[in-house]
Tab-separated table of N, CA and C in Angstrom:
chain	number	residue	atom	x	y	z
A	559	UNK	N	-41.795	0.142	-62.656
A	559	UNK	CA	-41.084	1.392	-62.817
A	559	UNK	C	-39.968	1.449	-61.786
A	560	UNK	N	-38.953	1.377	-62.311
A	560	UNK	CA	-37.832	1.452	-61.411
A	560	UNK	C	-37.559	3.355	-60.522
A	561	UNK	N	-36.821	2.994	-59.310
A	561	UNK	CA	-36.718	4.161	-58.252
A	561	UNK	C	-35.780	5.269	-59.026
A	562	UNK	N	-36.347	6.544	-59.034
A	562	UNK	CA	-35.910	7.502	-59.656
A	562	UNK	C	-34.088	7.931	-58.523
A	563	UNK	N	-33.424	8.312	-59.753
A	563	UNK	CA	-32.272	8.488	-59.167
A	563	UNK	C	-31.639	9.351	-57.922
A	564	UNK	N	-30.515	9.037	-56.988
A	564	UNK	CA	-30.531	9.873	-55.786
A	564	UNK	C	-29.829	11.764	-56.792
A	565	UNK	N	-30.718	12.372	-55.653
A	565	UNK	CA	-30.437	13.408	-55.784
A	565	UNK	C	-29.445	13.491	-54.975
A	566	UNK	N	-27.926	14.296	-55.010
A	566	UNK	CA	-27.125	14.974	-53.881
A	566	UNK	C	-26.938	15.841	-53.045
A	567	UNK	N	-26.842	15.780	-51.882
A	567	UNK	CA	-26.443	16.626	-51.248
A	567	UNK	C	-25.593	17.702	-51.459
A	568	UNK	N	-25.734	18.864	-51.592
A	568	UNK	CA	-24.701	20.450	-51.808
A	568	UNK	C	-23.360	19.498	-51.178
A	569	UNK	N	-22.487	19.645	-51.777
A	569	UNK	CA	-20.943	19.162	-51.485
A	569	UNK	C	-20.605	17.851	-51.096
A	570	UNK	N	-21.440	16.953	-51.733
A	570	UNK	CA	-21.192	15.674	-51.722
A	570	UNK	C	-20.479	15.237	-53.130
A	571	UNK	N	-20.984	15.902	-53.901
A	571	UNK	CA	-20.316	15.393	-55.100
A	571	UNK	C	-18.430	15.744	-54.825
A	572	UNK	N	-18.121	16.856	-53.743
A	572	UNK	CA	-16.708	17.098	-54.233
A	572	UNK	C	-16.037	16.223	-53.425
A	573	UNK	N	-17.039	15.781	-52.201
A	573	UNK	CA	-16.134	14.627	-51.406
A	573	UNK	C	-15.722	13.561	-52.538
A	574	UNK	N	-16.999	12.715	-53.414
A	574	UNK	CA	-16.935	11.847	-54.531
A	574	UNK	C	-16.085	12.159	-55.429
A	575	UNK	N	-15.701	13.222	-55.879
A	575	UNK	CA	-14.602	12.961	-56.506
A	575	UNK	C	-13.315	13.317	-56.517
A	576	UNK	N	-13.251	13.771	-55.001
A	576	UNK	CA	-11.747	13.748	-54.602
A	576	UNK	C	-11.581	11.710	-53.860
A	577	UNK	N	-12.934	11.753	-53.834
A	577	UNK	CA	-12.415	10.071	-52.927
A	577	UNK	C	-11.695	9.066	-54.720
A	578	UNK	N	-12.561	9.412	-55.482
A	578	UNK	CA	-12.275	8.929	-56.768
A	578	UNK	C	-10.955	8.905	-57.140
A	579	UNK	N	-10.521	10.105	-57.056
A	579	UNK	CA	-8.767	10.482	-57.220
A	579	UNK	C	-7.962	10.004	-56.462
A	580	UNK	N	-8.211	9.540	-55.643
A	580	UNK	CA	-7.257	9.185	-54.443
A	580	UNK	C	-7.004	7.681	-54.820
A	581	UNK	N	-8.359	7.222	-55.261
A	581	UNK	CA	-8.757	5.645	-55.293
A	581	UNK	C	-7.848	5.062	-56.811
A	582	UNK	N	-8.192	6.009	-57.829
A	582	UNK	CA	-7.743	5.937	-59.015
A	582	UNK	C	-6.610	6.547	-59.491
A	583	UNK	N	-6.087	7.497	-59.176
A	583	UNK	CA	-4.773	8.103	-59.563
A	583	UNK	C	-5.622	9.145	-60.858
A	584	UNK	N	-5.050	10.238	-61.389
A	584	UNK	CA	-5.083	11.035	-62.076
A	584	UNK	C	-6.371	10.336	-63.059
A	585	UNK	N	-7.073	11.011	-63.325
A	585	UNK	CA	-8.552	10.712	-64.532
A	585	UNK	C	-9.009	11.584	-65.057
A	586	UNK	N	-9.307	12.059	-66.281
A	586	UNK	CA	-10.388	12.745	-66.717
A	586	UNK	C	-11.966	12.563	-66.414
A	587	UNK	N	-12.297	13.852	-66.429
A	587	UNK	CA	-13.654	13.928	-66.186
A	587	UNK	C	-14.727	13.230	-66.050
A	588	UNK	N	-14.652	12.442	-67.865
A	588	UNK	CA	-15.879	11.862	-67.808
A	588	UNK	C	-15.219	10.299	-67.255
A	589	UNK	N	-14.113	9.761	-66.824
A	589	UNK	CA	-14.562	8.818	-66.142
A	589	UNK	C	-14.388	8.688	-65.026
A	590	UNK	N	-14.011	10.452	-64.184
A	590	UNK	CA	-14.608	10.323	-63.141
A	590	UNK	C	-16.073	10.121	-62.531
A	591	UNK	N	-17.231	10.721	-64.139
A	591	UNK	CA	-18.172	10.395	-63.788
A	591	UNK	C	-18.684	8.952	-63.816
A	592	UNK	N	-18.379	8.212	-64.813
A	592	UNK	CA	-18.193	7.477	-64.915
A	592	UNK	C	-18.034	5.692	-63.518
A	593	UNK	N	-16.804	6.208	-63.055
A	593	UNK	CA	-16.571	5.557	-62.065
A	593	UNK	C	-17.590	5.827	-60.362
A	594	UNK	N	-17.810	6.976	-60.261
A	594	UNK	CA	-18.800	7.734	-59.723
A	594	UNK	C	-20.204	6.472	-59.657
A	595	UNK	N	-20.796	6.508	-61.027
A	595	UNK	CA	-22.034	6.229	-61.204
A	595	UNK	C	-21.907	4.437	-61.171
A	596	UNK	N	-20.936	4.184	-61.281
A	596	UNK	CA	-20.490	2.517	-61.049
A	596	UNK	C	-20.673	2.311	-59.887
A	597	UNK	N	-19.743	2.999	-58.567
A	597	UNK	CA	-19.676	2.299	-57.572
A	597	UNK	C	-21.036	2.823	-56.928
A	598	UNK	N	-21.511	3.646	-57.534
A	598	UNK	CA	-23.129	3.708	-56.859
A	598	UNK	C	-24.447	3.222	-57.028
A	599	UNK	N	-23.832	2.253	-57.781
A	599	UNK	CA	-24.997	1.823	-58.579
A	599	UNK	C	-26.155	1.358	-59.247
A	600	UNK	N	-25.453	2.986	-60.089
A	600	UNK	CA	-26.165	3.430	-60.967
A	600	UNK	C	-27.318	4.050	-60.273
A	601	UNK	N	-27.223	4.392	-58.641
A	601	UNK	CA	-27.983	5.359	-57.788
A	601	UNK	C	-28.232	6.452	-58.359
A	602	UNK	N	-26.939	6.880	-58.954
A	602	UNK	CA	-26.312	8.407	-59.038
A	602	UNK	C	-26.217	8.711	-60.592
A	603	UNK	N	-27.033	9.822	-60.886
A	603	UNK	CA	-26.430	9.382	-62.671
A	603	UNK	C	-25.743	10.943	-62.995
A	604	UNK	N	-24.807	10.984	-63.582
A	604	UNK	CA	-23.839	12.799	-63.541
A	604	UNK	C	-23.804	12.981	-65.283
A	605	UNK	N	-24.265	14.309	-65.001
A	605	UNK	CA	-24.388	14.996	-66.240
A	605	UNK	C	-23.054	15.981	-66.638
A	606	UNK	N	-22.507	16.381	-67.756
A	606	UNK	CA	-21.058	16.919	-67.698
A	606	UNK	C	-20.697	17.928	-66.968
A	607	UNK	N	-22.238	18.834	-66.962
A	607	UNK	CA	-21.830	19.732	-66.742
A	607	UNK	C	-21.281	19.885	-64.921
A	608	UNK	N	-22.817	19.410	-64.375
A	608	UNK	CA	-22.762	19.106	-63.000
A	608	UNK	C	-20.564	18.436	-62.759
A	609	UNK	N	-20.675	17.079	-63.246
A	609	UNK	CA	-18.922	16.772	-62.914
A	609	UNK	C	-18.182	18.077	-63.258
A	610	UNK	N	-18.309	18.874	-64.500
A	610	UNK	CA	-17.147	20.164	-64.790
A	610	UNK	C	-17.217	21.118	-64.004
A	611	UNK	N	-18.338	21.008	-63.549
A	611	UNK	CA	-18.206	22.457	-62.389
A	611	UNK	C	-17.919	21.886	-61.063
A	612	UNK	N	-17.845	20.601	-60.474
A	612	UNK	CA	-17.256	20.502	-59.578
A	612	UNK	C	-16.181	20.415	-59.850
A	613	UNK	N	-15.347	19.854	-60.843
A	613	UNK	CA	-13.880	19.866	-60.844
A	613	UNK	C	-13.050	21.333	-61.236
A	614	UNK	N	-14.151	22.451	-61.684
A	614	UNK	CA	-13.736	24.182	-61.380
A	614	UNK	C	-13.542	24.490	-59.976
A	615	UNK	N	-15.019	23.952	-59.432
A	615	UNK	CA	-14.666	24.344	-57.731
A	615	UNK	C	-13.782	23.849	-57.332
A	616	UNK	N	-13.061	22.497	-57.242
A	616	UNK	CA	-12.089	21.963	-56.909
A	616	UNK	C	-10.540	22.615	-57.222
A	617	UNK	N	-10.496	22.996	-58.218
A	617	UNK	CA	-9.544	23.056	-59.146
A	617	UNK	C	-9.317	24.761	-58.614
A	618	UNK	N	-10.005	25.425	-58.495
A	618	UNK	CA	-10.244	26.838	-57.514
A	618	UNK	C	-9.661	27.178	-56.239
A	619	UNK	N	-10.147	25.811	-55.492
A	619	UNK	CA	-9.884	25.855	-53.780
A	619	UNK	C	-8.556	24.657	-53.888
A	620	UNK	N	-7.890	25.013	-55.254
A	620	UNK	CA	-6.299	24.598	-55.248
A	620	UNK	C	-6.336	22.538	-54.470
A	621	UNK	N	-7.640	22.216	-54.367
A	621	UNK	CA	-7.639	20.814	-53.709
A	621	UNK	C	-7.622	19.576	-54.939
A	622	UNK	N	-7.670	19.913	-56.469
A	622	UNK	CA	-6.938	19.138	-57.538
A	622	UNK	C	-6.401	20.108	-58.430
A	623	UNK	N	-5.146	19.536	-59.511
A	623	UNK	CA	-4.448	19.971	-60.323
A	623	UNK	C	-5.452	19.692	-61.971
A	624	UNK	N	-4.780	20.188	-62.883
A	624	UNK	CA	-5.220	19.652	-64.143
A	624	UNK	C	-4.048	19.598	-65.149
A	625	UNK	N	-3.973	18.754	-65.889
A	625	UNK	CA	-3.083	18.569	-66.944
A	625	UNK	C	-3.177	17.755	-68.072
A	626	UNK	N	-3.160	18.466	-69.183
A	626	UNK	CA	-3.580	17.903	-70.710
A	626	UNK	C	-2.591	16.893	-70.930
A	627	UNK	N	-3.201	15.404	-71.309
A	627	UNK	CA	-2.764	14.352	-71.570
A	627	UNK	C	-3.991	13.907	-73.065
A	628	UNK	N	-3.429	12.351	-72.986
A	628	UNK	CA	-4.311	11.410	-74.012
A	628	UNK	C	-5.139	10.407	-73.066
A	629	UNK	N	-6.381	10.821	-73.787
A	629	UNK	CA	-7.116	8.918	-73.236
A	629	UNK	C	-7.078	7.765	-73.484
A	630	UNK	N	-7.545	6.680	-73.180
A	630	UNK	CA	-7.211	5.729	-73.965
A	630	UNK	C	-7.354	5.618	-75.149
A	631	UNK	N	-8.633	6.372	-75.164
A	631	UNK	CA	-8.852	5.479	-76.926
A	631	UNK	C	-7.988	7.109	-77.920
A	632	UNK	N	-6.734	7.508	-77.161
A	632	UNK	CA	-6.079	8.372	-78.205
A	632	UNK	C	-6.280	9.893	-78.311
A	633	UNK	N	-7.685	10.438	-77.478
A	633	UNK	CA	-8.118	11.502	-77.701
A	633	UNK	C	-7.389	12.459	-76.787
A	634	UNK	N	-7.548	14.000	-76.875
A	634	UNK	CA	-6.819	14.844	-75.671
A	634	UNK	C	-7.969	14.741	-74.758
A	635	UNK	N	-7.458	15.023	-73.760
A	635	UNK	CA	-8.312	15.251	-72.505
A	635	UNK	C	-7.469	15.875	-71.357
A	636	UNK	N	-8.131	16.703	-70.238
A	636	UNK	CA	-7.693	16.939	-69.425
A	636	UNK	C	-7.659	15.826	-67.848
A	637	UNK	N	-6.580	15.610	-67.791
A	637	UNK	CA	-6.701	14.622	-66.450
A	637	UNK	C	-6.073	15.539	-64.951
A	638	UNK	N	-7.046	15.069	-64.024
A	638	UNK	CA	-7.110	15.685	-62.694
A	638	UNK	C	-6.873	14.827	-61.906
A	639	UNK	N	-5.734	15.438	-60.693
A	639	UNK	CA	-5.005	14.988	-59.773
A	639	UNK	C	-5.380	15.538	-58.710
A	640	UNK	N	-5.166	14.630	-57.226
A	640	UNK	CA	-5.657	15.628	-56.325
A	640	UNK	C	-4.608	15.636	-55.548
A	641	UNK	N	-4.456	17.318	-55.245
A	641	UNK	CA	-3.242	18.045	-54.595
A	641	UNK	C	-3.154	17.845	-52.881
A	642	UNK	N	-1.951	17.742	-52.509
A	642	UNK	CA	-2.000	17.522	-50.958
A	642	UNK	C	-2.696	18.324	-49.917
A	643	UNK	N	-3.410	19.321	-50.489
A	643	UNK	CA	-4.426	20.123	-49.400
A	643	UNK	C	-6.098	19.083	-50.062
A	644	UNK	N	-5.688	18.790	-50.997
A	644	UNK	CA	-7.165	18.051	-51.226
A	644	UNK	C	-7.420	16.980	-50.480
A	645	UNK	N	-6.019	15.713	-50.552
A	645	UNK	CA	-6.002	14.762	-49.497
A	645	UNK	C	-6.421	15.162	-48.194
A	646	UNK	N	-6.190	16.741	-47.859
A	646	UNK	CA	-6.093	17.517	-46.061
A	646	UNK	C	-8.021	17.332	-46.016
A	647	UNK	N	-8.449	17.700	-47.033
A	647	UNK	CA	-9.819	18.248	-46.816
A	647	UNK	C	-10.292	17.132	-47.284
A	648	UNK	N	-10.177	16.298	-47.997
A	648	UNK	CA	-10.800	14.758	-48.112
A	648	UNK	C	-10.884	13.946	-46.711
A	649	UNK	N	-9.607	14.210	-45.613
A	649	UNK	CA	-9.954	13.435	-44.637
A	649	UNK	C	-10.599	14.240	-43.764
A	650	UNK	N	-10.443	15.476	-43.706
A	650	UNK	CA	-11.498	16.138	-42.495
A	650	UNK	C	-13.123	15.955	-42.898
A	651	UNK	N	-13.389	16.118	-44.487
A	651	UNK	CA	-14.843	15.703	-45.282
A	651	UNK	C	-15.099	14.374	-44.699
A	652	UNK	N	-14.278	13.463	-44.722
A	652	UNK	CA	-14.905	11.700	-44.798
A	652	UNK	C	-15.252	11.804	-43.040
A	653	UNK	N	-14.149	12.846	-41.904
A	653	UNK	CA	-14.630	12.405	-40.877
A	653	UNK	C	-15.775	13.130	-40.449
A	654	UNK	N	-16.154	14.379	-41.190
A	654	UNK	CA	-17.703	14.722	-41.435
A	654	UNK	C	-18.608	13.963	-41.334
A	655	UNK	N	-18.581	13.262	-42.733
A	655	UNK	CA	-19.751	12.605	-43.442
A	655	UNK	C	-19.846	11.246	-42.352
A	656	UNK	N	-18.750	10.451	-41.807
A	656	UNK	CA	-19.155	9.361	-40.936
A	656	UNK	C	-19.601	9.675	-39.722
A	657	UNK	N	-19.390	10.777	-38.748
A	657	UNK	CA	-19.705	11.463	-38.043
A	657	UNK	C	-21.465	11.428	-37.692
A	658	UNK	N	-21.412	12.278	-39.111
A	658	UNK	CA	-22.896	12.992	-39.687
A	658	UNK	C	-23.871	11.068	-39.759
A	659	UNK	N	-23.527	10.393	-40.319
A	659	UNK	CA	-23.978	8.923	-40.859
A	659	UNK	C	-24.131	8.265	-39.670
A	660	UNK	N	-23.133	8.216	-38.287
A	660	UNK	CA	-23.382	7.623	-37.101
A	660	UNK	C	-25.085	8.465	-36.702
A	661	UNK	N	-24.459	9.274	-36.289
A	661	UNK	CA	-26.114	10.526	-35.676
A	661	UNK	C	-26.983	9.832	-36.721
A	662	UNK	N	-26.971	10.240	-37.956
A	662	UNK	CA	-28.842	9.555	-38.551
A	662	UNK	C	-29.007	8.137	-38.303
A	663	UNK	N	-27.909	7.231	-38.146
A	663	UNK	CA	-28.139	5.823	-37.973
A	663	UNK	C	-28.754	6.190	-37.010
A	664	UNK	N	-28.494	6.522	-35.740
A	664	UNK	CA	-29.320	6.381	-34.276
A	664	UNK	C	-30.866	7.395	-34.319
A	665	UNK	N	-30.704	8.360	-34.628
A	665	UNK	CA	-31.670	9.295	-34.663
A	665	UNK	C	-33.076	8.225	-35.923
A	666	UNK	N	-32.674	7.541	-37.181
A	666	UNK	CA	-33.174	6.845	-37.596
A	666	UNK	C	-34.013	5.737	-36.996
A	667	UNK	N	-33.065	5.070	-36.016
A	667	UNK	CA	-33.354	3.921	-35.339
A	667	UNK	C	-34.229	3.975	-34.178
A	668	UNK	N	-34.520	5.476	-33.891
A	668	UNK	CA	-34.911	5.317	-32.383
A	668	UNK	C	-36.693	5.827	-32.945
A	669	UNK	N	-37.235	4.883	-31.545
A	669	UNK	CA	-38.161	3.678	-31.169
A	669	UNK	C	-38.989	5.322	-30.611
A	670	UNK	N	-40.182	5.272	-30.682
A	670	UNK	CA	-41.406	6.165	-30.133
A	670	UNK	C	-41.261	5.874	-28.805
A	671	UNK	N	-41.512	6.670	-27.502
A	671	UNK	CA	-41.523	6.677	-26.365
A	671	UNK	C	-42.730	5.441	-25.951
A	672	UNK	N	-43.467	4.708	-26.652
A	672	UNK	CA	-44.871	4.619	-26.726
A	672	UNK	C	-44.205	2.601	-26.602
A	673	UNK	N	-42.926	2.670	-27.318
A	673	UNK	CA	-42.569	1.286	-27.860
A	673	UNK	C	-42.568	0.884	-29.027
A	674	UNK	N	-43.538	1.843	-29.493
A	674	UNK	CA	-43.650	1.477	-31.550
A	674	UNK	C	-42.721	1.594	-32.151
């Protein structure tokens, strides 16, 4: 039986897919989820709704745009860009999250007073 999928952290998903936008240039939704569940993979599995309501919150706090285009295979879709206050709060988020990732590495690593 394979390991049941990671659950997220409250506001991790919006770091993920503003890092997505940055990485990829303008995308619709589903392959932001898409790309999401690739480079994690397949850790992470995103349901529409979960990706659409982060890209409302996003799209809210003015940190991506939206604009009706075609997908590849021809269909409409909305594709999302991320706006220069999103880039602002993508790098103060990433120096969060590495911040936050140093501390549990050590706090992880450390040894019982005992030696164990």
């Amino acid at each position: 039986m394979g390991e049941a999928k990671l659950d997220l952290l409250q506001g991790t998903l919006d770091v993920m897919v503003l890092q997505t936008l940055v990485t990829m240039g303008a995308q619709h939704g589903y392959g932001i989820a898409r790309r999401i569940e690739q480079v994690s993979g397949d850790e992470v599995l995103l349901n529409q709704g979960t990706i659409y309501a982060s890209l409302v919150r996003l799209q809210q706090r003015g940190w991506i745009r939206a604009e009706w285009g075609l997908s590849d295979n021809n269909r409409k879709a909305k594709f999302y860009e991320i706006t220069r206050a999103g880039r602002k709060q993508l790098a103060e988020h990433t120096a969060h999250w590495e911040r936050l990732s140093r501390v549990m590495g050590r706090v992880l690593a450390m040894e019982s007073e005992g030696g164990q």
